[in-house]
């Protein structure tokens, strides 16, 4: 028997596991670790959503198998959301499928539309399911450099010219995870025109659409005329309504892609637990003041984090959206790479972040800092990092003197 299965062999070691194991050891030793690593919301789901879940759970009819494509009420709620938020009309019968979180939807659609050997264009750095959902499906990935310092459209054109066979699809993610990058409708128009010109599909991850700051709502690619001819978009309730553990979202857009996702899901699952879907509909249809409260919370945390890091000499950019700060590694630590720098922050500052290499090779000069602790804890994290930087610089200053003494 083979020591390792073929599809598993195509998956690289999980970079984050090393940091997570170190974090667990330090906590077991009694260290107070401030965890800014995983993008896991730390505030409760709004009460009216929880109440709707409880109400639905008490109805025994909801305990039976659900529908793999999602209950009609949630599909209609998703359609209403697109109309209200983006001015886009979505047919809840043919252009929406409920997913068990956007991650599941992306992975299952990858399996539905990919033939082994197909080439997919994926931004690098990128959230791991974007490339590896297709890797698991047997596709080949063409990594496209993305983020600060890169012209993504130019990189896409270069990738297409130098890729054989021709790519069949590309992945987009705005607001970006991990980069926090945002685009406007004009940029989406260029990306749709690019995909049409090269006859490829677009899979757009819109999980952070509602986590934006400074009053500029991120657009949907489906608002571009003709985008539904080739694009599907994945949305999650995880971040918008603090429902990460509930695992519910939806895909909307191109009917052919939606039909493919619905068909493969009909073989793989019976849909998310019905009460969770009922509560999801209540979230989308109900009062939205909780969403503005969420934005205010992350905006305040962002400001505390960015201003604090600037104050200690770490000039990180201010994210316009998402719950992440994509922070360039300070110059004096760049030689270490993102994994070793992340381990240093854990060991010396009791602060956990995500190493950029975990999102792709072009992310190795960065760490992702998640704003998932309260402002008091974020301030404490900044103080810890400041102390570590000071100690490290003092240690480095002593090294030349120590080396000279050894020579003598």
Coordinates of C-alpha atoms in Angstrom, one line a residue:
X1 CA 0.0 0.0 0.0
X2 CA 1.1 3.6 -0.7
X3 CA 2.5 5.5 2.2
X4 CA 0.6 8.6 1.1
X5 CA -2.5 9.2 -1.1
X6 CA -2.0 11.0 -4.4
X7 CA -4.2 14.0 -3.7
X8 CA -2.9 14.4 -0.2
X9 CA 0.6 14.3 -1.6
X10 CA -0.2 17.4 -3.7
X11 CA -0.9 19.5 -0.6
X12 CA 2.1 21.1 1.1
X13 CA 2.7 21.0 4.8
X14 CA 0.3 23.3 6.6
X15 CA 2.5 26.3 7.5
X16 CA 0.1 27.6 10.2
X17 CA 0.3 24.3 12.1
X18 CA 3.9 25.0 13.3
X19 CA 2.8 28.4 14.7
X20 CA -0.3 26.9 16.2
X21 CA 1.7 24.1 17.9
X22 CA 4.1 26.6 19.4
X23 CA 1.2 28.7 20.6
X24 CA -0.3 25.7 22.3
X25 CA 3.0 24.9 24.1
X26 CA 3.4 28.4 25.3
X27 CA -0.1 28.5 26.7
X28 CA 0.3 25.2 28.4
X29 CA 3.4 26.7 30.1
X30 CA 1.2 29.5 31.4
X31 CA 2.1 32.3 28.9
X32 CA -0.7 34.8 28.1
X33 CA -0.7 34.7 24.3
X34 CA -2.5 37.5 22.5
X35 CA -3.9 35.6 19.5
X36 CA -4.1 37.8 16.4
X37 CA -3.6 34.9 14.0
X38 CA -6.8 33.3 12.8
X39 CA -9.6 35.5 11.4
X40 CA -12.1 34.2 14.0
X41 CA -14.7 36.8 15.2
X42 CA -14.6 37.1 18.9
X43 CA -18.0 38.8 19.5
X44 CA -21.3 37.1 19.8
X45 CA -23.9 36.5 17.1
X46 CA -26.6 39.2 17.3
X47 CA -29.4 38.1 19.6
X48 CA -32.3 38.2 17.1
X49 CA -30.4 35.7 14.9
X50 CA -29.8 33.4 17.9
X51 CA -33.5 33.7 18.9
X52 CA -34.6 32.7 15.4
X53 CA -32.3 29.7 15.5
X54 CA -33.8 28.6 18.9
X55 CA -37.3 29.1 17.6
X56 CA -36.6 27.0 14.5
X57 CA -34.8 24.2 16.5
X58 CA -37.9 23.8 18.6
X59 CA -39.9 22.9 15.5
X60 CA -39.4 19.1 15.0
X61 CA -40.0 19.5 11.2
X62 CA -36.7 21.2 10.9
X63 CA -34.8 18.2 12.3
X64 CA -35.2 16.3 9.0
X65 CA -32.9 16.4 6.0
X66 CA -32.7 19.8 4.5
X67 CA -32.1 20.7 0.8
X68 CA -28.6 20.6 -0.6
X69 CA -29.2 23.8 -2.7
X70 CA -30.7 25.6 0.3
X71 CA -34.1 26.3 1.7
X72 CA -36.2 28.8 -0.5
X73 CA -36.4 31.4 2.3
X74 CA -32.6 31.8 2.5
X75 CA -32.2 31.8 -1.3
X76 CA -34.8 34.6 -1.5
X77 CA -33.1 36.5 1.3
X78 CA -29.8 36.2 -0.6
X79 CA -31.5 37.6 -3.7
X80 CA -33.0 40.5 -1.7
X81 CA -29.5 41.2 -0.3
X82 CA -28.0 41.6 -3.7
X83 CA -30.9 43.8 -4.8
X84 CA -30.6 46.0 -1.7
X85 CA -26.8 46.2 -1.5
X86 CA -25.6 46.1 -5.1
X87 CA -28.6 46.9 -7.2
X88 CA -28.3 43.4 -8.8
X89 CA -31.4 41.2 -9.6
X90 CA -30.6 37.6 -8.8
X91 CA -33.1 34.8 -9.5
X92 CA -33.4 32.7 -6.3
X93 CA -34.4 29.6 -8.2
X94 CA -31.6 29.5 -10.8
X95 CA -28.8 31.8 -9.7
X96 CA -28.4 31.1 -5.9
X97 CA -27.1 28.0 -4.0
X98 CA -26.7 28.0 -0.2
X99 CA -23.3 26.8 0.9
X100 CA -21.9 25.4 4.1
X101 CA -19.7 28.5 4.4
X102 CA -18.0 30.0 1.3
X103 CA -15.0 27.7 1.8
X104 CA -17.1 24.6 1.1
X105 CA -18.8 26.2 -1.9
X106 CA -15.5 27.2 -3.5
X107 CA -14.0 23.7 -3.0
X108 CA -17.1 21.9 -4.3
X109 CA -17.4 24.2 -7.4
X110 CA -13.7 23.5 -8.1
X111 CA -14.4 19.8 -8.1
X112 CA -17.6 20.3 -10.2
X113 CA -15.9 22.3 -13.1
X114 CA -12.3 21.1 -13.1
X115 CA -10.8 18.3 -15.2
X116 CA -7.4 17.0 -14.1
X117 CA -4.8 19.0 -15.9
X118 CA -6.9 22.2 -16.2
X119 CA -5.1 25.4 -15.4
X120 CA -6.5 27.9 -13.0
X121 CA -5.2 31.4 -12.4
X122 CA -5.0 32.2 -8.6
X123 CA -3.7 35.4 -6.9
X124 CA -0.6 34.8 -4.8
X125 CA -0.8 35.5 -1.9
X126 CA -4.2 34.1 -1.4
X127 CA -6.5 32.4 1.1
X128 CA -5.4 28.7 0.9
X129 CA -8.7 27.3 -0.3
X130 CA -8.5 29.4 -3.5
X131 CA -5.6 27.4 -4.9
X132 CA -5.9 24.2 -3.0
X133 CA -9.6 23.6 -3.7
X134 CA -8.5 23.3 -7.3
X135 CA -5.4 21.3 -6.4
X136 CA -7.6 18.8 -4.6
X137 CA -9.7 18.6 -7.7
X138 CA -6.7 17.7 -9.9
X139 CA -6.1 21.1 -11.5
X140 CA -2.8 22.8 -12.1
X141 CA -2.4 26.3 -10.5
X142 CA -0.8 29.3 -12.2
X143 CA 0.1 31.6 -9.3
X144 CA -0.3 35.3 -10.3
X145 CA 1.7 37.8 -8.2
X146 CA -0.8 40.1 -6.4
X147 CA -0.8 42.9 -3.8
X148 CA 1.4 45.9 -3.1
X149 CA 3.9 46.6 -5.9
X150 CA 2.1 44.5 -8.6
X151 CA -0.1 45.4 -11.5
X152 CA -2.5 42.5 -11.2
X153 CA -4.0 42.9 -14.7
X154 CA -0.6 43.0 -16.3
X155 CA 0.4 39.9 -14.3
X156 CA -2.7 38.1 -15.5
X157 CA -2.0 39.0 -19.1
X158 CA 1.6 37.7 -18.7
X159 CA 0.3 34.5 -17.1
X160 CA -2.1 33.8 -19.9
X161 CA 0.6 34.4 -22.6
X162 CA 3.0 32.0 -20.9
X163 CA 0.5 29.2 -19.8
X164 CA -0.4 26.1 -21.7
X165 CA -3.1 24.8 -21.9
X166 CA -5.1 28.0 -21.8
X167 CA -6.5 28.7 -18.3
X168 CA -10.2 27.8 -17.8
X169 CA -10.9 30.0 -14.7
X170 CA -9.5 32.5 -12.3
X171 CA -10.1 33.3 -8.7
X172 CA -10.7 36.8 -7.3
X173 CA -11.0 38.0 -3.7
X174 CA -11.9 41.5 -2.8
X175 CA -11.7 42.7 -0.1
X176 CA -8.7 40.5 0.0
X177 CA -7.6 37.9 2.5
X178 CA -4.8 38.3 3.5
X179 CA -3.9 41.5 1.7
X180 CA -7.1 43.6 2.6
X181 CA -6.9 45.0 -0.9
X182 CA -10.1 46.5 -2.4
X183 CA -11.1 47.4 -6.0
X184 CA -13.8 49.6 -7.6
X185 CA -16.3 48.7 -10.3
X186 CA -14.0 50.0 -13.0
X187 CA -11.4 47.5 -12.0
X188 CA -14.0 44.7 -12.0
X189 CA -15.0 45.8 -15.5
X190 CA -11.4 45.3 -16.7
X191 CA -11.3 41.9 -15.0
X192 CA -14.6 40.8 -16.6
X193 CA -13.3 42.1 -20.0
X194 CA -10.1 40.1 -19.5
X195 CA -12.0 36.9 -18.7
X196 CA -14.3 37.3 -21.6
X197 CA -11.4 38.0 -24.0
X198 CA -9.7 34.8 -22.8
X199 CA -12.9 32.7 -22.5
X200 CA -12.5 31.8 -18.8
X201 CA -14.8 31.7 -15.8
X202 CA -14.4 33.9 -12.7
X203 CA -14.9 32.7 -9.1
X204 CA -15.1 35.7 -6.8
X205 CA -14.8 35.4 -3.1
X206 CA -16.8 38.3 -1.4
X207 CA -16.7 37.1 2.2
X208 CA -15.6 40.5 3.6
X209 CA -18.0 42.6 1.6
X210 CA -19.5 44.2 4.7
X211 CA -16.3 44.7 6.7
X212 CA -15.3 48.0 5.2
X213 CA -14.2 51.3 6.7
X214 CA -14.2 55.0 5.7
X215 CA -17.7 54.8 4.1
X216 CA -16.8 53.2 0.8
X217 CA -18.7 49.9 0.4
X218 CA -16.9 47.3 -1.7
X219 CA -18.8 46.4 -5.0
X220 CA -19.9 43.1 -6.4
X221 CA -18.4 41.8 -9.6
X222 CA -22.0 40.9 -10.6
X223 CA -22.8 44.6 -10.8
X224 CA -20.8 44.7 -14.0
X225 CA -23.0 44.3 -17.1
X226 CA -22.5 40.9 -18.6
X227 CA -20.6 39.5 -15.6
X228 CA -23.1 36.8 -15.0
X229 CA -22.2 35.3 -18.4
X230 CA -19.0 34.1 -16.8
X231 CA -18.8 34.9 -13.0
X232 CA -20.1 33.4 -9.8
X233 CA -19.6 35.0 -6.4
X234 CA -19.3 33.5 -2.9
X235 CA -20.6 35.3 0.1
X236 CA -20.5 34.3 3.8
X237 CA -22.4 35.3 6.8
X238 CA -19.4 34.4 9.0
X239 CA -17.9 37.9 9.4
X240 CA -20.9 40.1 8.6
X241 CA -23.0 38.7 11.4
X242 CA -20.3 37.0 13.6
X243 CA -21.6 33.5 12.5
X244 CA -18.2 31.9 11.7
X245 CA -19.0 28.6 13.5
X246 CA -22.5 28.4 12.0
X247 CA -21.0 27.7 8.5
X248 CA -23.5 29.3 6.2
X249 CA -23.1 31.3 3.1
X250 CA -24.2 31.3 -0.5
X251 CA -23.0 31.4 -4.1
X252 CA -24.7 33.6 -6.7
X253 CA -24.3 34.4 -10.4
X254 CA -23.8 32.4 -13.6
X255 CA -26.5 29.9 -14.0
X256 CA -24.3 27.2 -15.5
X257 CA -21.9 27.4 -12.6
X258 CA -24.7 27.5 -10.0
X259 CA -26.3 24.4 -11.7
X260 CA -22.9 22.6 -11.5
X261 CA -22.5 23.5 -7.8
X262 CA -26.1 22.4 -7.0
X263 CA -25.6 19.1 -8.8
X264 CA -22.4 18.1 -7.1
X265 CA -23.8 19.2 -3.7
X266 CA -26.8 17.0 -4.3
X267 CA -24.4 14.0 -4.2
X268 CA -22.3 15.2 -1.3
X269 CA -24.6 16.7 1.3
X270 CA -28.2 17.4 2.3
X271 CA -27.5 21.1 3.0
X272 CA -26.8 23.0 6.2
X273 CA -29.1 22.2 9.2
X274 CA -32.4 23.9 8.4
X275 CA -32.5 26.1 11.6
X276 CA -29.1 27.5 10.7
X277 CA -30.5 28.4 7.3
X278 CA -33.6 29.9 8.9
X279 CA -31.4 32.0 11.1
X280 CA -29.3 33.0 8.1
X281 CA -32.4 34.4 6.4
X282 CA -33.3 36.3 9.6
X283 CA -29.8 37.8 9.5
X284 CA -30.1 39.0 5.9
X285 CA -33.7 40.2 6.2
X286 CA -33.6 41.6 9.8
X287 CA -32.3 44.8 11.3
X288 CA -28.8 45.7 10.0
X289 CA -27.7 48.0 12.8
X290 CA -25.6 45.0 14.1
X291 CA -23.6 45.2 10.9
X292 CA -22.8 48.9 11.4
X293 CA -21.8 48.1 15.0
X294 CA -19.5 45.4 13.6
X295 CA -17.8 47.8 11.2
X296 CA -17.4 50.4 14.0
X297 CA -15.8 47.8 16.2
X298 CA -13.2 46.7 13.6
X299 CA -12.6 50.3 12.6
X300 CA -11.7 51.2 16.2
X301 CA -9.5 48.2 16.5
X302 CA -7.8 49.0 13.2
X303 CA -7.0 52.5 14.3
X304 CA -5.6 51.3 17.7
X305 CA -3.5 48.7 16.0
X306 CA -2.1 50.8 13.1
X307 CA -1.5 53.9 15.3
X308 CA 0.2 51.7 17.9
X309 CA 2.5 50.0 15.5
X310 CA 3.4 53.3 13.8
X311 CA 4.3 54.6 17.2
X312 CA 6.8 51.9 17.8
X313 CA 8.4 52.3 14.4
X314 CA 6.5 49.6 12.4
X315 CA 4.9 51.5 9.5
X316 CA 2.1 49.2 8.5
X317 CA -0.5 50.3 5.9
X318 CA -4.0 51.1 7.0
X319 CA -6.5 48.6 5.7
X320 CA -9.6 49.9 4.0
X321 CA -11.6 46.8 4.5
X322 CA -11.5 43.3 6.0
X323 CA -10.5 42.3 9.6
X324 CA -6.8 42.1 8.7
X325 CA -3.7 44.2 8.6
X326 CA -1.2 43.0 5.9
X327 CA 2.0 44.1 7.6
X328 CA 5.4 44.2 5.8
X329 CA 8.0 42.6 8.0
X330 CA 10.3 45.3 9.5
X331 CA 13.5 45.7 7.5
X332 CA 15.8 44.3 10.3
X333 CA 13.8 41.1 10.4
X334 CA 13.2 40.5 6.7
X335 CA 16.1 38.1 6.4
X336 CA 14.3 35.7 8.7
X337 CA 11.2 35.3 6.5
X338 CA 7.6 35.4 7.7
X339 CA 7.6 32.0 9.5
X340 CA 10.6 32.7 11.7
X341 CA 9.5 36.3 12.4
X342 CA 6.1 35.0 13.5
X343 CA 7.7 32.5 15.8
X344 CA 9.9 35.3 17.3
X345 CA 6.8 37.4 18.0
X346 CA 5.3 34.4 19.8
X347 CA 8.4 33.5 21.8
X348 CA 9.5 37.1 22.7
X349 CA 6.3 39.2 22.6
X350 CA 3.5 36.6 23.4
X351 CA 1.7 37.7 20.2
X352 CA 0.5 35.3 17.6
X353 CA 0.1 36.4 13.9
X354 CA -0.1 34.4 10.6
X355 CA 3.1 34.1 8.6
X356 CA 2.6 35.4 5.1
X357 CA 4.3 32.4 3.5
X358 CA 1.2 30.4 4.5
X359 CA -0.7 32.4 1.8
X360 CA 1.8 31.8 -0.9
X361 CA 5.5 32.5 -1.8
X362 CA 4.8 36.2 -2.6
X363 CA 3.5 36.7 0.9
X364 CA 6.7 35.8 2.6
X365 CA 7.7 39.4 3.3
X366 CA 4.5 40.0 5.3
X367 CA 2.5 38.8 8.3
X368 CA -1.2 38.9 8.6
X369 CA -2.5 40.5 11.8
X370 CA -6.2 39.8 12.6
X371 CA -8.1 42.3 14.6
X372 CA -9.9 39.7 16.7
X373 CA -9.0 40.9 20.2
X374 CA -10.5 43.9 22.0
X375 CA -8.7 47.3 22.0
X376 CA -7.2 46.7 25.5
X377 CA -5.6 43.4 24.3
X378 CA -4.4 45.0 21.0
X379 CA -2.7 47.8 23.0
X380 CA -1.1 45.2 25.2
X381 CA 0.1 43.4 22.0
X382 CA 1.7 46.6 20.8
X383 CA 3.5 47.2 24.1
X384 CA 4.8 43.6 24.0
X385 CA 6.1 44.0 20.5
X386 CA 7.7 47.4 21.5
X387 CA 9.5 45.7 24.3
X388 CA 10.7 42.8 22.1
X389 CA 11.9 45.2 19.4
X390 CA 13.9 47.2 22.0
X391 CA 15.5 44.0 23.5
X392 CA 16.3 42.6 20.1
X393 CA 18.0 45.8 19.0
X394 CA 20.0 45.9 22.2
X395 CA 21.1 42.3 21.6
X396 CA 22.1 43.1 18.0
X397 CA 24.1 46.1 19.1
X398 CA 26.1 43.9 21.6
X399 CA 27.0 41.3 19.0
X400 CA 29.8 43.3 17.2
X401 CA 31.4 44.1 20.5
X402 CA 31.2 40.4 21.6
X403 CA 32.7 39.3 18.3
X404 CA 35.5 41.8 18.6
X405 CA 36.3 40.6 22.1
X406 CA 36.5 37.0 20.9
X407 CA 39.0 38.0 18.2
X408 CA 41.1 39.6 20.8

